[in-house]
């Protein structure tokens, strides 16, 4: 059903009512209906009873006259458009009513069909235009309230005319409260650093008639007094004539973005774990300190620190404990140095310290000594008392280098020498250390390709039974055919392999090749000669070590009882609770275990009893005098008796003369190993020794055969 819209005439003149009804009736295509009442009171009652689309109002009525007639009706029907009828002499009143909200004006003596039709058409067009305008305004309002940015507009005088919801939330002012207020009251802006007022953005845009933006680091002071970092853009608003009529300001909260930017900038120059300056920031500060030192004729020192054996803590107690320890070390370093100095972390367990404006190298040495003392005190980490030491390398400007990179590199060289000197000490840089550093770098670089190029070879040194003179086993010893350098022994490259992370793949190759060779000898009919392979601390702590041993034994087919793994006392005594389960797993496989270089470490007898060890190898240092004197023999005898009491097989290393053998047999040594019997030889030469096709150098076993202290030797070796 089509809706019908009522047009009400409030007029006491019957002639006006007649023509009005007639003209409305003629609007057949329009859903309009004409109604008339003769007094203001009746008109108000009619509007209150049912909706009216429009009203024609005569200002002169029996119960009301003048502008008061319009104001009372407009108050009773505020949403209804009202058209005024007035006499010629009432034109001033009609104009006053128009200013108060009336939509149109017709002279009463011109209330004819043409005027009525024109007035209705105008109201229709006006309503259509208002509907369109309302729709546009509503869409604009919804859009502005839906976007994430705050929007605020002002008039030319700088008073607020509009805020969207985001602007209300950010400023703390509602639209109703802010409207008409000066912009600087609602949008109070200060510089984030100086806290001084920022330039008025609206004033800049309107004066220049061009878009602009806030000054950098701008802060909005909200109505509740809280700060809010913002960014904005300001554009002038123009009227129909193109003149500036005000400005619109669009701004957004950038507190999180600004904080994130600051944090990212900080992290780009600082270590995440310790919050100390990183390598990048340290190098910049060192360069600045060098420049300042040129001007002040002072010296600058770089201290390069490395935590001794830090990997053991990480592997045994976990990375979380290691991280906490690094944080503790960093805090102590900060307390040790001056406020003008810089402590940085260069990654891992390495710290580098910048000491500026020093009077002499002695100041740097004194600081290094102080750091050693401060860090040596126990670190209380999660209820654990951890004892650590550090090694320190020191380089001083200008004597040890004139730029940042050289000083850092030379301090690193000195650090390596401090470690070579026994650790827990500091070392000042000396020129010859560069040669050693270059040599280390060269060896390390060549090592990276040695496996791929098949440059490693295995040599084997026999272990000899001192009771029978027979070969009782073999120790596998790696050699490196380094290009252009010939055969290189393990002492020249194993430590570098451990430092560079290459020891695990190299160790796996050594174990696999040794087991393969032993399995081959075994398959060729040689007697069951066990093969001994040294295991470094780096390999033993690897999570993949146990599984690697199991896989290699399966691949090579070597019976597990023919494999003996040699570990030093130092390896075994580090984190006993971690090591014991690994040792028991190896024994469960059937693998034999030996303590290498026994007597040089700091074994605890109570722990030694718990280890499932088969063999003790007494270190060659006990035989270093050539002929073991009475005191050496007594020590060796005590160690042998200790080993025997624990049920261990005992081997003496470093036998270099026949005269050393008899006293060793007398104190119960089981086997001997050393150059007197044989130097390490290649696999073919060792196979000849096993088969009897070759004898050991200097006819060692002939002497053994003729010696009265020994049994007859049936072996041809």
XYZ file of C-alpha atoms in Angstrom:
717
model
C 0.000 0.000 0.000
C 1.362 3.377 -1.046
C 1.911 5.828 1.816
C -0.077 9.091 1.764
C 1.580 12.308 2.911
C -0.513 15.011 4.579
C -0.006 18.687 3.792
C -1.620 20.772 6.523
C -2.918 24.334 6.048
C -3.353 26.366 9.238
C -5.358 29.372 8.083
C -8.732 30.938 9.045
C -9.417 32.287 5.530
C -12.003 29.972 3.769
C -10.877 31.102 0.296
C -7.353 29.988 1.049
C -8.636 26.587 2.200
C -10.663 26.100 -0.987
C -7.843 26.830 -3.401
C -5.439 24.803 -1.274
C -7.623 21.665 -1.397
C -8.152 22.070 -5.107
C -4.476 22.399 -5.936
C -3.429 19.481 -3.746
C -6.162 17.365 -5.357
C -4.656 18.149 -8.764
C -1.419 16.425 -7.717
C -2.864 13.080 -8.808
C 0.522 11.510 -9.439
C 1.687 12.508 -5.977
C 0.533 10.671 -2.779
C -0.593 13.893 -1.063
C -3.679 14.709 0.960
C -4.801 18.207 1.985
C -6.068 19.043 5.486
C -6.966 22.414 6.959
C -7.468 23.795 10.471
C -8.301 27.356 11.462
C -6.334 27.923 14.663
C -2.814 27.338 15.953
C -4.052 25.171 18.785
C -5.862 22.868 16.350
C -2.793 22.739 14.131
C -0.541 21.744 17.048
C -3.063 19.089 18.144
C -3.185 17.708 14.606
C 0.608 17.409 14.390
C 0.746 15.616 17.712
C -1.966 13.157 16.679
C -0.469 11.984 13.372
C 2.564 12.689 11.212
C 2.388 15.618 8.797
C 4.671 15.964 5.765
C 4.555 19.784 5.480
C 2.673 22.803 6.893
C 1.410 26.033 5.285
C 1.129 28.507 8.209
C -0.593 31.888 8.204
C 1.076 34.108 10.793
C -2.263 35.845 11.530
C -4.663 33.422 13.281
C -7.569 33.896 15.642
C -5.563 32.531 18.579
C -2.065 33.696 17.631
C -0.328 36.352 15.597
C 3.217 37.169 14.461
C 6.496 35.310 14.832
C 5.263 33.706 18.052
C 2.858 31.701 15.882
C 5.775 30.141 14.008
C 7.976 29.519 17.064
C 5.197 27.708 18.946
C 4.375 25.491 15.966
C 8.067 24.783 15.225
C 8.525 23.755 18.851
C 5.552 21.362 18.634
C 6.579 19.897 15.233
C 10.393 20.412 15.036
C 10.982 17.964 12.155
C 8.209 19.258 9.853
C 9.071 21.884 7.181
C 6.924 25.031 7.601
C 5.992 27.532 4.835
C 4.874 31.018 5.932
C 1.814 32.989 4.619
C 1.837 36.653 5.496
C 0.431 40.040 4.561
C 2.533 42.590 2.756
C 2.912 44.557 5.926
C 4.081 41.359 7.713
C 7.078 40.833 5.388
C 9.531 41.740 8.141
C 7.971 39.124 10.441
C 8.122 36.538 7.672
C 11.827 37.186 7.109
C 12.403 36.832 10.829
C 10.610 33.463 10.723
C 12.814 32.367 7.818
C 15.873 33.118 9.918
C 14.381 30.976 12.674
C 13.940 27.983 10.347
C 10.935 28.486 8.096
C 11.456 26.970 4.652
C 9.630 29.472 2.382
C 7.340 32.557 2.304
C 4.204 33.411 0.259
C 2.277 36.651 0.376
C -1.265 35.913 1.534
C -2.813 37.898 -1.324
C -0.786 35.799 -3.788
C -1.955 32.438 -2.410
C -2.973 31.118 -5.806
C -2.609 27.839 -7.723
C 0.778 28.817 -9.146
C 2.274 29.772 -5.775
C 0.893 26.634 -4.116
C 2.222 24.311 -6.864
C 5.621 26.048 -6.868
C 5.920 25.883 -3.074
C 5.110 22.135 -3.018
C 7.601 21.430 -5.836
C 10.285 23.391 -3.979
C 9.629 21.431 -0.817
C 9.868 18.151 -2.763
C 13.165 19.205 -4.337
C 14.435 20.440 -0.990
C 13.484 17.190 0.698
C 15.205 15.189 -2.030
C 18.318 17.327 -1.722
C 18.250 17.032 2.045
C 17.883 13.263 1.790
C 20.867 13.117 -0.510
C 22.823 15.441 1.755
C 21.825 13.431 4.806
C 22.909 10.210 3.121
C 26.244 11.701 2.183
C 26.733 13.068 5.665
C 25.763 9.728 7.210
C 28.156 7.851 4.975
C 30.887 10.330 5.821
C 30.111 10.032 9.530
C 30.144 6.224 9.467
C 33.305 6.222 7.384
C 35.112 8.651 9.667
C 33.986 6.736 12.758
C 35.100 3.440 11.228
C 38.638 4.322 10.178
C 41.547 3.760 12.536
C 42.802 7.347 12.391
C 41.533 10.256 14.422
C 39.906 13.095 12.449
C 39.363 16.642 13.751
C 38.228 19.731 11.826
C 38.301 23.418 12.672
C 36.923 26.640 11.296
C 39.136 29.470 10.115
C 39.322 30.960 13.595
C 40.836 27.727 14.939
C 37.796 26.461 16.848
C 36.919 22.765 16.760
C 33.918 21.878 14.573
C 34.093 18.069 14.490
C 35.767 15.000 16.029
C 35.290 11.392 15.017
C 35.133 8.599 17.584
C 38.869 7.812 17.427
C 39.666 11.492 18.003
C 37.311 11.516 20.974
C 39.060 8.494 22.454
C 42.572 9.815 21.860
C 41.989 13.360 23.124
C 39.555 12.500 25.908
C 37.070 15.102 24.622
C 33.592 14.231 23.349
C 32.342 15.883 20.171
C 29.774 17.916 22.082
C 32.346 19.109 24.630
C 35.008 19.934 22.050
C 32.822 21.753 19.511
C 33.573 25.478 19.680
C 36.688 25.046 21.846
C 40.044 26.412 20.621
C 42.132 23.733 18.887
C 45.076 24.143 21.297
C 42.727 23.258 24.168
C 41.482 20.014 22.639
C 44.719 19.069 20.827
C 47.522 20.003 23.233
C 50.815 19.127 21.523
C 54.365 19.229 22.946
C 57.800 18.148 21.753
C 58.688 14.710 23.147
C 62.205 15.782 24.165
C 61.946 19.452 25.178
C 58.288 19.320 26.338
C 57.828 22.747 24.726
C 54.572 23.438 22.805
C 54.605 22.349 19.159
C 53.630 24.815 16.396
C 49.873 24.939 15.759
C 49.354 22.547 12.799
C 46.045 24.143 11.779
C 47.581 27.619 11.670
C 50.429 26.431 9.455
C 48.041 24.754 6.991
C 45.614 27.698 6.731
C 48.294 30.393 6.500
C 50.222 28.549 3.777
C 47.083 27.085 2.168
C 48.922 23.787 1.752
C 48.932 20.403 3.507
C 51.534 19.973 6.251
C 52.370 17.656 9.121
C 53.368 17.684 12.765
C 56.953 18.162 13.835
C 58.814 14.881 14.543
C 58.586 13.316 18.010
C 55.286 15.072 18.725
C 53.343 14.155 21.887
C 49.605 14.672 22.495
C 48.724 15.549 26.078
C 45.347 13.881 26.587
C 42.604 15.484 28.642
C 43.470 13.134 31.527
C 47.125 14.250 31.403
C 48.573 11.081 29.862
C 51.041 11.222 26.968
C 50.342 9.782 23.523
C 52.907 9.847 20.705
C 51.190 10.854 17.447
C 51.851 11.511 13.792
C 49.504 13.569 11.631
C 48.734 15.377 8.408
C 46.883 18.694 8.163
C 45.058 20.037 5.098
C 43.144 23.303 4.569
C 39.357 23.283 3.893
C 37.990 25.624 1.163
C 34.581 27.198 0.685
C 32.697 27.518 -2.638
C 34.763 30.500 -3.626
C 38.014 28.585 -3.028
C 38.879 30.561 0.072
C 40.376 28.824 3.110
C 37.575 28.162 5.588
C 39.325 25.932 8.136
C 41.430 22.777 8.379
C 41.080 19.047 8.846
C 43.650 17.190 10.946
C 44.170 13.438 10.645
C 46.350 11.894 13.350
C 47.145 8.442 14.738
C 48.626 6.905 17.867
C 52.211 5.830 17.091
C 53.273 5.075 20.659
C 53.749 1.352 19.969
C 55.360 1.913 16.590
C 57.706 4.537 18.024
C 58.562 2.288 20.978
C 59.138 -0.622 18.585
C 61.379 1.535 16.436
C 63.386 2.608 19.467
C 63.636 -1.015 20.613
C 64.699 -2.219 17.162
C 67.321 0.503 16.964
C 68.527 -0.516 20.418
C 68.631 -4.210 19.537
C 70.543 -3.464 16.358
C 73.329 -2.143 18.562
C 72.979 -4.299 21.691
C 73.174 -7.943 22.649
C 69.729 -9.423 23.324
C 70.795 -11.599 26.265
C 72.967 -9.219 28.293
C 71.752 -5.843 26.880
C 75.413 -4.904 26.470
C 76.633 -3.080 23.343
C 77.238 -5.531 20.503
C 80.137 -5.761 18.061
C 78.740 -2.982 15.833
C 78.290 -0.408 18.605
C 81.565 -1.377 20.272
C 83.517 -0.799 17.069
C 81.898 2.634 16.665
C 82.755 3.622 20.251
C 86.292 2.308 19.864
C 86.765 4.424 16.725
C 85.520 7.486 18.616
C 87.847 6.723 21.547
C 90.810 6.420 19.176
C 89.962 9.798 17.628
C 89.696 11.382 21.084
C 92.973 9.742 22.108
C 94.746 11.454 19.197
C 93.616 14.805 20.550
C 94.341 14.136 24.241
C 97.595 12.155 23.791
C 96.224 9.341 25.959
C 96.030 5.616 25.307
C 93.139 3.249 24.618
C 93.032 -0.432 25.554
C 90.947 -3.313 24.248
C 90.469 -6.319 26.549
C 89.209 -9.467 24.817
C 87.705 -11.959 27.311
C 86.720 -15.569 26.809
C 85.127 -17.747 29.523
C 87.314 -20.798 30.048
C 85.575 -24.071 29.191
C 82.155 -22.422 28.929
C 80.844 -25.129 26.587
C 81.112 -27.653 29.404
C 78.674 -25.597 31.485
C 76.263 -25.306 28.572
C 76.428 -29.008 27.787
C 76.220 -30.236 31.363
C 73.839 -27.765 33.008
C 71.851 -26.583 30.003
C 71.762 -23.434 27.908
C 69.418 -21.635 30.316
C 71.994 -21.961 33.090
C 74.700 -20.858 30.668
C 72.675 -17.787 29.700
C 72.183 -16.866 33.361
C 75.915 -17.211 33.944
C 76.687 -14.896 31.026
C 74.284 -12.329 32.478
C 76.016 -12.600 35.861
C 79.433 -12.148 34.234
C 78.211 -9.104 32.295
C 76.938 -7.447 35.485
C 80.238 -8.008 37.263
C 82.176 -6.599 34.337
C 80.045 -3.451 34.453
C 80.868 -2.978 38.143
C 84.577 -3.468 37.444
C 85.022 -0.717 34.843
C 84.496 3.041 34.859
C 81.316 4.697 33.593
C 83.282 6.044 30.622
C 84.393 2.540 29.565
C 82.402 0.133 27.402
C 81.671 -3.540 28.074
C 80.340 -5.406 25.047
C 79.419 -8.970 24.166
C 80.620 -10.215 20.807
C 78.659 -13.462 20.876
C 78.931 -16.794 22.655
C 81.100 -16.469 25.751
C 83.239 -13.620 24.380
C 83.263 -10.150 25.930
C 85.291 -7.158 24.752
C 86.034 -4.135 26.941
C 87.063 -0.648 25.837
C 89.198 1.330 28.313
C 89.593 4.927 27.163
C 91.922 7.750 28.207
C 94.586 5.586 29.874
C 97.854 7.070 31.074
C 99.935 3.909 30.560
C 99.682 0.210 29.592
C 99.938 -0.578 33.290
C 96.397 0.734 33.760
C 95.081 -1.886 31.330
C 97.067 -4.650 33.042
C 95.702 -3.583 36.424
C 92.150 -3.684 35.085
C 92.728 -7.157 33.616
C 93.958 -8.391 37.018
C 90.940 -6.835 38.718
C 88.553 -8.555 36.292
C 90.195 -11.949 36.881
C 89.700 -11.483 40.610
C 86.087 -10.262 40.372
C 84.957 -13.056 38.070
C 86.696 -15.789 40.074
C 84.233 -15.437 42.967
C 81.400 -18.027 42.839
C 78.359 -17.152 40.751
C 75.073 -18.053 42.438
C 72.887 -19.238 39.545
C 69.490 -20.764 40.385
C 70.837 -22.238 43.606
C 74.036 -23.505 41.982
C 77.425 -22.105 42.939
C 79.376 -21.905 39.685
C 83.120 -21.261 39.586
C 84.482 -19.934 36.315
C 87.687 -18.373 35.094
C 88.402 -16.243 32.065
C 91.341 -15.655 29.764
C 92.063 -12.093 28.652
C 93.984 -10.660 25.723
C 95.035 -6.998 25.843
C 95.919 -4.666 22.944
C 96.770 -0.988 23.436
C 96.480 1.987 21.087
C 98.650 3.233 19.461
C 101.401 0.687 20.055
C 99.386 -2.415 19.088
C 97.277 -0.917 16.313
C 95.946 2.407 15.078
C 92.418 1.451 14.082
C 89.530 -0.424 15.666
C 89.761 -3.601 13.582
C 93.489 -4.034 14.185
C 93.189 -3.498 17.940
C 90.351 -6.026 18.246
C 92.196 -8.583 16.110
C 95.409 -8.168 18.124
C 93.573 -8.439 21.433
C 92.085 -11.684 20.097
C 95.622 -12.931 19.285
C 96.729 -12.119 22.819
C 93.671 -13.950 24.156
C 94.676 -17.111 22.313
C 98.144 -16.866 23.829
C 96.618 -16.468 27.304
C 94.735 -19.726 26.740
C 97.945 -21.392 25.563
C 99.608 -20.148 28.756
C 97.189 -22.143 30.879
C 94.056 -19.948 31.004
C 92.807 -17.903 33.975
C 95.333 -15.201 33.110
C 95.829 -12.170 30.889
C 98.328 -11.604 28.103
C 99.487 -8.337 26.562
C 99.786 -8.394 22.789
C 103.224 -8.922 21.262
C 104.100 -8.591 17.599
C 105.099 -12.228 17.080
C 101.560 -13.296 18.002
C 100.329 -12.174 14.586
C 102.425 -14.878 12.999
C 100.858 -17.466 15.297
C 97.359 -16.107 14.573
C 97.939 -16.255 10.823
C 99.157 -19.809 11.202
C 96.050 -20.760 13.179
C 93.753 -19.180 10.596
C 95.574 -20.934 7.779
C 95.392 -24.323 9.477
C 91.724 -23.876 10.336
C 90.871 -22.887 6.776
C 92.686 -25.932 5.351
C 91.006 -28.192 7.926
C 87.575 -27.266 6.597
C 88.316 -29.082 3.346
C 90.506 -31.903 4.658
C 87.701 -34.449 5.006
C 86.269 -33.738 1.566
C 89.727 -34.087 0.041
C 90.501 -37.373 1.889
C 93.603 -35.853 3.442
C 93.415 -37.718 6.758
C 95.200 -41.055 7.240
C 95.386 -43.407 10.198
C 98.562 -44.717 11.815
C 98.668 -47.433 14.452
C 101.069 -47.930 17.362
C 101.283 -51.385 18.930
C 100.663 -52.074 22.604
C 102.934 -54.887 23.805
C 102.335 -57.414 26.546
C 105.233 -57.082 29.011
C 104.711 -60.684 30.120
C 104.807 -62.313 26.667
C 106.248 -59.761 24.280
C 103.255 -60.154 21.964
C 101.281 -57.350 20.402
C 98.249 -56.978 22.639
C 96.501 -54.100 20.938
C 96.839 -51.043 18.770
C 96.222 -47.342 19.356
C 94.777 -45.475 16.371
C 96.491 -42.136 15.734
C 95.361 -39.701 13.042
C 97.703 -37.892 10.685
C 96.917 -35.139 8.183
C 98.480 -34.939 4.735
C 98.246 -31.164 4.606
C 98.781 -29.852 1.051
C 102.256 -28.417 0.706
C 103.146 -29.187 4.342
C 103.519 -32.968 4.394
C 102.357 -35.204 7.242
C 101.018 -33.240 10.249
C 100.573 -34.778 13.708
C 97.411 -34.339 15.829
C 99.045 -31.947 18.295
C 99.212 -29.374 15.493
C 95.547 -29.387 14.539
C 93.222 -31.219 16.979
C 92.801 -28.227 19.324
C 91.950 -25.985 16.347
C 89.482 -28.584 15.099
C 87.771 -28.466 18.505
C 87.632 -24.659 18.546
C 86.270 -24.411 15.003
C 83.522 -27.029 15.429
C 85.201 -29.509 13.054
C 86.163 -32.074 15.672
C 82.888 -33.993 15.620
C 82.923 -34.883 11.886
C 86.683 -35.528 12.029
C 86.240 -37.692 15.130
C 83.510 -39.697 13.437
C 85.807 -40.317 10.462
C 88.640 -41.434 12.787
C 86.372 -43.854 14.654
C 84.806 -45.259 11.488
C 88.166 -45.731 9.710
C 89.788 -47.317 12.798
C 86.892 -49.756 13.249
C 86.903 -50.564 9.546
C 90.651 -51.304 9.630
C 90.411 -53.438 12.761
C 87.481 -55.361 11.262
C 89.543 -55.960 8.105
C 92.481 -57.344 10.118
C 90.089 -59.513 12.062
C 88.524 -60.868 8.847
C 91.996 -61.630 7.438
C 92.610 -64.086 10.244
C 94.758 -61.984 12.530
C 94.378 -62.579 16.217
C 91.729 -60.508 18.016
C 93.663 -57.274 18.454
C 91.582 -54.544 20.145
C 91.794 -51.085 18.604
C 92.002 -48.037 20.894
C 90.593 -44.688 19.718
C 90.983 -41.378 21.554
C 87.752 -39.441 22.151
C 87.893 -35.681 22.696
C 85.729 -33.819 25.183
C 83.869 -32.164 22.292
C 82.911 -35.543 20.796
C 81.994 -37.121 24.107
C 79.614 -34.283 25.006
C 77.856 -34.473 21.647
C 74.240 -35.657 21.805
C 74.885 -37.878 18.782
C 78.001 -39.587 20.193
C 76.410 -42.778 21.552
C 74.290 -43.365 18.480
C 77.308 -42.655 16.286
C 79.354 -45.389 18.019
C 76.485 -47.859 17.644
C 76.034 -47.088 13.933
C 79.776 -47.327 13.166
C 80.068 -50.726 14.866
C 77.105 -51.993 12.830
C 78.467 -50.575 9.565
C 81.988 -51.945 9.983
C 81.022 -55.254 11.581
C 83.672 -54.901 14.293
C 82.820 -56.887 17.445
C 82.270 -54.251 20.183
C 84.740 -55.913 22.584
C 87.545 -55.147 20.079
C 86.883 -51.386 20.374
C 88.388 -49.461 23.281
C 87.593 -45.764 23.715
C 90.236 -43.687 25.500
C 89.166 -40.643 27.526
C 91.341 -38.358 29.625
C 90.853 -37.818 33.344
C 89.913 -34.210 32.609
C 87.012 -35.288 30.385
C 85.758 -37.821 32.922
C 85.870 -35.499 35.929
C 83.769 -32.800 34.273
C 80.122 -33.223 35.225
C 80.340 -36.767 36.524
C 76.564 -37.164 36.754
C 76.243 -36.556 33.016
C 79.182 -38.777 32.071
C 78.330 -41.867 34.117
C 75.168 -42.813 32.155
C 77.085 -42.453 28.875
C 79.875 -44.709 30.129
C 77.374 -47.342 31.243
C 75.644 -47.188 27.845
C 78.973 -47.823 26.128
C 79.733 -50.730 28.415
C 76.274 -52.130 27.724
C 77.187 -52.166 24.027
C 80.274 -54.209 24.880
C 82.755 -51.396 24.200
C 85.842 -51.241 26.427
C 86.818 -48.010 28.188
C 90.229 -46.627 29.140
C 91.499 -43.598 31.028
C 94.269 -42.031 28.946
C 97.196 -40.057 30.424
C 96.290 -41.308 33.897
C 98.075 -39.478 36.710
C 98.084 -36.033 35.082
C 94.560 -35.009 36.061
C 92.759 -34.567 39.364
C 90.821 -37.761 39.747
C 88.721 -38.381 42.800
C 89.159 -41.947 43.997
C 85.494 -42.137 45.005
C 84.446 -41.173 41.484
C 87.061 -43.420 39.910
C 85.498 -46.412 41.631
C 82.137 -45.563 40.057
C 83.437 -45.426 36.491
C 83.047 -48.679 34.493
C 86.669 -48.481 33.336
C 88.667 -51.427 31.932
C 92.109 -49.902 31.453
C 94.393 -47.279 32.991
C 97.073 -45.821 30.709
C 99.800 -44.284 32.887
C 101.024 -41.071 31.306
C 104.396 -40.965 29.556
C 105.541 -38.164 31.865
C 106.391 -40.780 34.502
C 108.950 -42.263 32.084
C 110.374 -38.963 30.857
C 113.724 -39.402 32.607
C 114.608 -42.314 30.323
C 115.491 -44.708 33.174
C 112.847 -44.682 35.860
C 114.572 -43.817 39.113
C 113.539 -45.135 42.504
C 111.000 -42.360 43.171
C 109.454 -42.696 39.712
C 109.296 -46.446 40.093
C 107.637 -46.064 43.484
C 105.015 -43.712 42.049
C 104.401 -45.983 39.084
C 104.130 -48.960 41.419
C 101.589 -47.139 43.587
C 99.504 -46.185 40.566
C 99.672 -49.747 39.220
C 98.625 -51.150 42.591
C 95.715 -48.667 42.672
C 94.612 -49.754 39.218
C 94.939 -53.433 40.060
C 92.949 -52.991 43.266
C 90.127 -51.516 41.190
C 90.324 -54.416 38.740
C 91.822 -52.369 35.902
C 94.276 -53.405 33.204
C 97.385 -51.133 33.370
C 99.387 -49.868 30.387
C 102.586 -47.786 30.616
C 103.064 -45.136 27.913
C 106.341 -43.605 26.769
C 108.717 -46.597 27.005
C 111.827 -45.579 25.106
C 114.526 -48.009 26.275
C 114.924 -51.663 27.113
C 116.189 -50.791 30.610
C 112.793 -49.359 31.567
C 110.986 -52.650 31.020
C 112.241 -54.880 33.853
C 111.199 -52.605 36.761
C 107.796 -52.132 35.143
C 107.274 -55.882 34.966
C 108.440 -56.169 38.555
C 105.696 -53.754 39.765
C 102.982 -55.550 37.788
C 102.478 -53.456 34.629
C 100.455 -55.377 32.024
C 101.404 -53.682 28.782
C 103.793 -51.110 27.409
C 103.676 -48.666 24.558
C 106.376 -46.412 23.190
C 109.024 -45.740 20.592
C 111.209 -48.532 21.933
C 108.751 -51.070 20.565
C 107.545 -49.143 17.533
C 106.633 -45.718 16.335
C 103.132 -45.367 14.872
C 103.066 -47.044 11.449
C 100.672 -47.137 8.515
C 98.063 -49.943 8.185
C 100.192 -52.067 5.801
C 103.246 -51.961 8.094
C 101.106 -52.796 11.103
C 99.615 -55.762 9.217
C 103.158 -57.004 8.546
C 103.897 -56.791 12.268
C 100.788 -58.843 13.002
C 101.643 -61.465 10.410
C 105.279 -61.762 11.451
C 106.625 -60.475 8.142
C 108.321 -57.578 9.931
C 109.984 -56.971 13.279
C 109.932 -53.921 15.462
C 112.813 -51.447 15.164
C 116.069 -52.361 16.892
C 114.959 -56.025 17.257
C 113.061 -55.125 20.391
C 111.607 -58.539 20.953
C 114.954 -60.290 20.539
C 116.130 -58.400 23.601
C 112.907 -59.278 25.380
C 113.331 -62.960 24.506
C 116.840 -63.122 25.979
C 116.063 -61.159 29.125
C 115.944 -63.272 32.266
C 113.100 -61.300 33.804
C 110.753 -62.243 30.985
C 109.185 -65.453 29.737
C 110.271 -66.924 26.437
C 108.641 -65.200 23.517
C 107.006 -67.469 20.984
C 105.944 -64.660 18.730
C 108.336 -63.883 15.881
C 107.831 -60.191 16.623
